[in-house]
Amino acid sequence: MPEKITFRPLNISDLAPRLPSDKQEEYAEILVNKLRERHLLGAGVYADKVLRCKDRGVMSGLIDDMKKIIEDVDEEATA
């Protein structure tokens, strides 16, 4: 006999994007400023993406990308 599958009803909050936290936004701005200080071409693109970002997961990805870029530039500078 097949198993019975049950579903839970969706709430409106399940469909809404989770907005970035204030700390995420602050940290992303700090990283954008670090990119600008290093005169990197992608700084303007990331600044625009951070300003328009409305999803917590996407913001997390942007932060990770910016951190990796900064680490790579710092490694090249010390090498």
PDB file of C-alpha atoms in Angstrom:
ATOM      1  CA  MET A   1       0.000   0.000   0.000  1.00  0.00           C
ATOM      2  CA  PRO A   2       1.496   3.421  -0.977  1.00  0.00           C
ATOM      3  CA  GLU A   3       2.437   5.904   1.708  1.00  0.00           C
ATOM      4  CA  LYS A   4       0.091   8.763   2.350  1.00  0.00           C
ATOM      5  CA  ILE A   5       1.629  12.110   1.437  1.00  0.00           C
ATOM      6  CA  THR A   6       0.510  15.144   3.368  1.00  0.00           C
ATOM      7  CA  PHE A   7       1.108  18.759   2.437  1.00  0.00           C
ATOM      8  CA  ARG A   8       1.095  21.762   4.654  1.00  0.00           C
ATOM      9  CA  PRO A   9      -0.737  24.851   3.434  1.00  0.00           C
ATOM     10  CA  LEU A  10       1.432  27.704   2.199  1.00  0.00           C
ATOM     11  CA  ASN A  11       1.478  30.928   4.128  1.00  0.00           C
ATOM     12  CA  ILE A  12       1.956  34.221   2.354  1.00  0.00           C
ATOM     13  CA  SER A  13       5.288  34.552   4.168  1.00  0.00           C
ATOM     14  CA  ASP A  14       6.490  31.375   2.428  1.00  0.00           C
ATOM     15  CA  LEU A  15       6.211  33.121  -0.912  1.00  0.00           C
ATOM     16  CA  ALA A  16       7.693  36.471   0.082  1.00  0.00           C
ATOM     17  CA  PRO A  17      11.436  37.045  -0.292  1.00  0.00           C
ATOM     18  CA  ARG A  18      13.406  37.298   2.911  1.00  0.00           C
ATOM     19  CA  LEU A  19      14.851  40.791   3.017  1.00  0.00           C
ATOM     20  CA  PRO A  20      18.549  41.221   3.815  1.00  0.00           C
ATOM     21  CA  SER A  21      19.323  42.002   7.433  1.00  0.00           C
ATOM     22  CA  ASP A  22      20.688  45.397   8.453  1.00  0.00           C
ATOM     23  CA  LYS A  23      24.015  43.806   9.339  1.00  0.00           C
ATOM     24  CA  GLN A  24      24.247  42.203   5.890  1.00  0.00           C
ATOM     25  CA  GLU A  25      23.584  45.551   4.241  1.00  0.00           C
ATOM     26  CA  GLU A  26      26.177  47.316   6.408  1.00  0.00           C
ATOM     27  CA  TYR A  27      28.799  44.637   5.747  1.00  0.00           C
ATOM     28  CA  ALA A  28      28.098  44.716   2.013  1.00  0.00           C
ATOM     29  CA  GLU A  29      28.599  48.501   2.001  1.00  0.00           C
ATOM     30  CA  ILE A  30      31.919  48.076   3.817  1.00  0.00           C
ATOM     31  CA  LEU A  31      33.044  45.555   1.208  1.00  0.00           C
ATOM     32  CA  VAL A  32      31.946  47.831  -1.650  1.00  0.00           C
ATOM     33  CA  ASN A  33      34.031  50.621  -0.106  1.00  0.00           C
ATOM     34  CA  LYS A  34      37.028  48.279   0.103  1.00  0.00           C
ATOM     35  CA  LEU A  35      36.580  47.453  -3.589  1.00  0.00           C
ATOM     36  CA  ARG A  36      36.480  51.165  -4.397  1.00  0.00           C
ATOM     37  CA  GLU A  37      39.604  51.842  -2.308  1.00  0.00           C
ATOM     38  CA  ARG A  38      41.443  49.238  -4.361  1.00  0.00           C
ATOM     39  CA  HIS A  39      40.203  50.939  -7.573  1.00  0.00           C
ATOM     40  CA  LEU A  40      38.647  47.739  -8.903  1.00  0.00           C
ATOM     41  CA  LEU A  41      36.439  48.000 -11.977  1.00  0.00           C
ATOM     42  CA  GLY A  42      33.662  45.837 -10.500  1.00  0.00           C
ATOM     43  CA  ALA A  43      33.081  48.139  -7.524  1.00  0.00           C
ATOM     44  CA  GLY A  44      30.328  50.121  -9.254  1.00  0.00           C
ATOM     45  CA  VAL A  45      28.565  46.979 -10.414  1.00  0.00           C
ATOM     46  CA  TYR A  46      28.589  45.495  -6.926  1.00  0.00           C
ATOM     47  CA  ALA A  47      27.450  48.789  -5.391  1.00  0.00           C
ATOM     48  CA  ASP A  48      24.442  48.799  -7.722  1.00  0.00           C
ATOM     49  CA  LYS A  49      23.638  45.136  -7.007  1.00  0.00           C
ATOM     50  CA  VAL A  50      23.822  45.716  -3.238  1.00  0.00           C
ATOM     51  CA  LEU A  51      21.484  48.704  -3.440  1.00  0.00           C
ATOM     52  CA  ARG A  52      18.900  46.816  -5.506  1.00  0.00           C
ATOM     53  CA  CYS A  53      19.132  43.510  -3.632  1.00  0.00           C
ATOM     54  CA  LYS A  54      15.878  42.437  -1.958  1.00  0.00           C
ATOM     55  CA  ASP A  55      16.724  38.856  -0.990  1.00  0.00           C
ATOM     56  CA  ARG A  56      18.821  37.605   1.916  1.00  0.00           C
ATOM     57  CA  GLY A  57      20.277  34.662   0.000  1.00  0.00           C
ATOM     58  CA  VAL A  58      21.324  36.812  -2.946  1.00  0.00           C
ATOM     59  CA  MET A  59      22.936  39.336  -0.584  1.00  0.00           C
ATOM     60  CA  SER A  60      24.883  36.516   1.049  1.00  0.00           C
ATOM     61  CA  GLY A  61      26.159  35.460  -2.361  1.00  0.00           C
ATOM     62  CA  LEU A  62      27.209  39.021  -3.216  1.00  0.00           C
ATOM     63  CA  ILE A  63      29.090  39.285   0.077  1.00  0.00           C
ATOM     64  CA  ASP A  64      30.902  36.005  -0.585  1.00  0.00           C
ATOM     65  CA  ASP A  65      31.857  37.139  -4.097  1.00  0.00           C
ATOM     66  CA  MET A  66      33.198  40.480  -2.882  1.00  0.00           C
ATOM     67  CA  LYS A  67      35.184  38.834  -0.064  1.00  0.00           C
ATOM     68  CA  LYS A  68      36.798  36.457  -2.553  1.00  0.00           C
ATOM     69  CA  ILE A  69      37.738  39.311  -4.895  1.00  0.00           C
ATOM     70  CA  ILE A  70      39.290  41.289  -2.041  1.00  0.00           C
ATOM     71  CA  GLU A  71      41.217  38.239  -0.795  1.00  0.00           C
ATOM     72  CA  ASP A  72      42.545  37.539  -4.307  1.00  0.00           C
ATOM     73  CA  VAL A  73      43.659  41.146  -4.775  1.00  0.00           C
ATOM     74  CA  ASP A  74      45.373  41.166  -1.365  1.00  0.00           C
ATOM     75  CA  GLU A  75      47.154  37.884  -2.163  1.00  0.00           C
ATOM     76  CA  GLU A  76      48.402  39.301  -5.472  1.00  0.00           C
ATOM     77  CA  ALA A  77      49.597  42.468  -3.727  1.00  0.00           C
ATOM     78  CA  THR A  78      51.619  40.541  -1.155  1.00  0.00           C
ATOM     79  CA  ALA A  79      53.089  38.103  -3.701  1.00  0.00           C
TER      80      ALA A  79
END
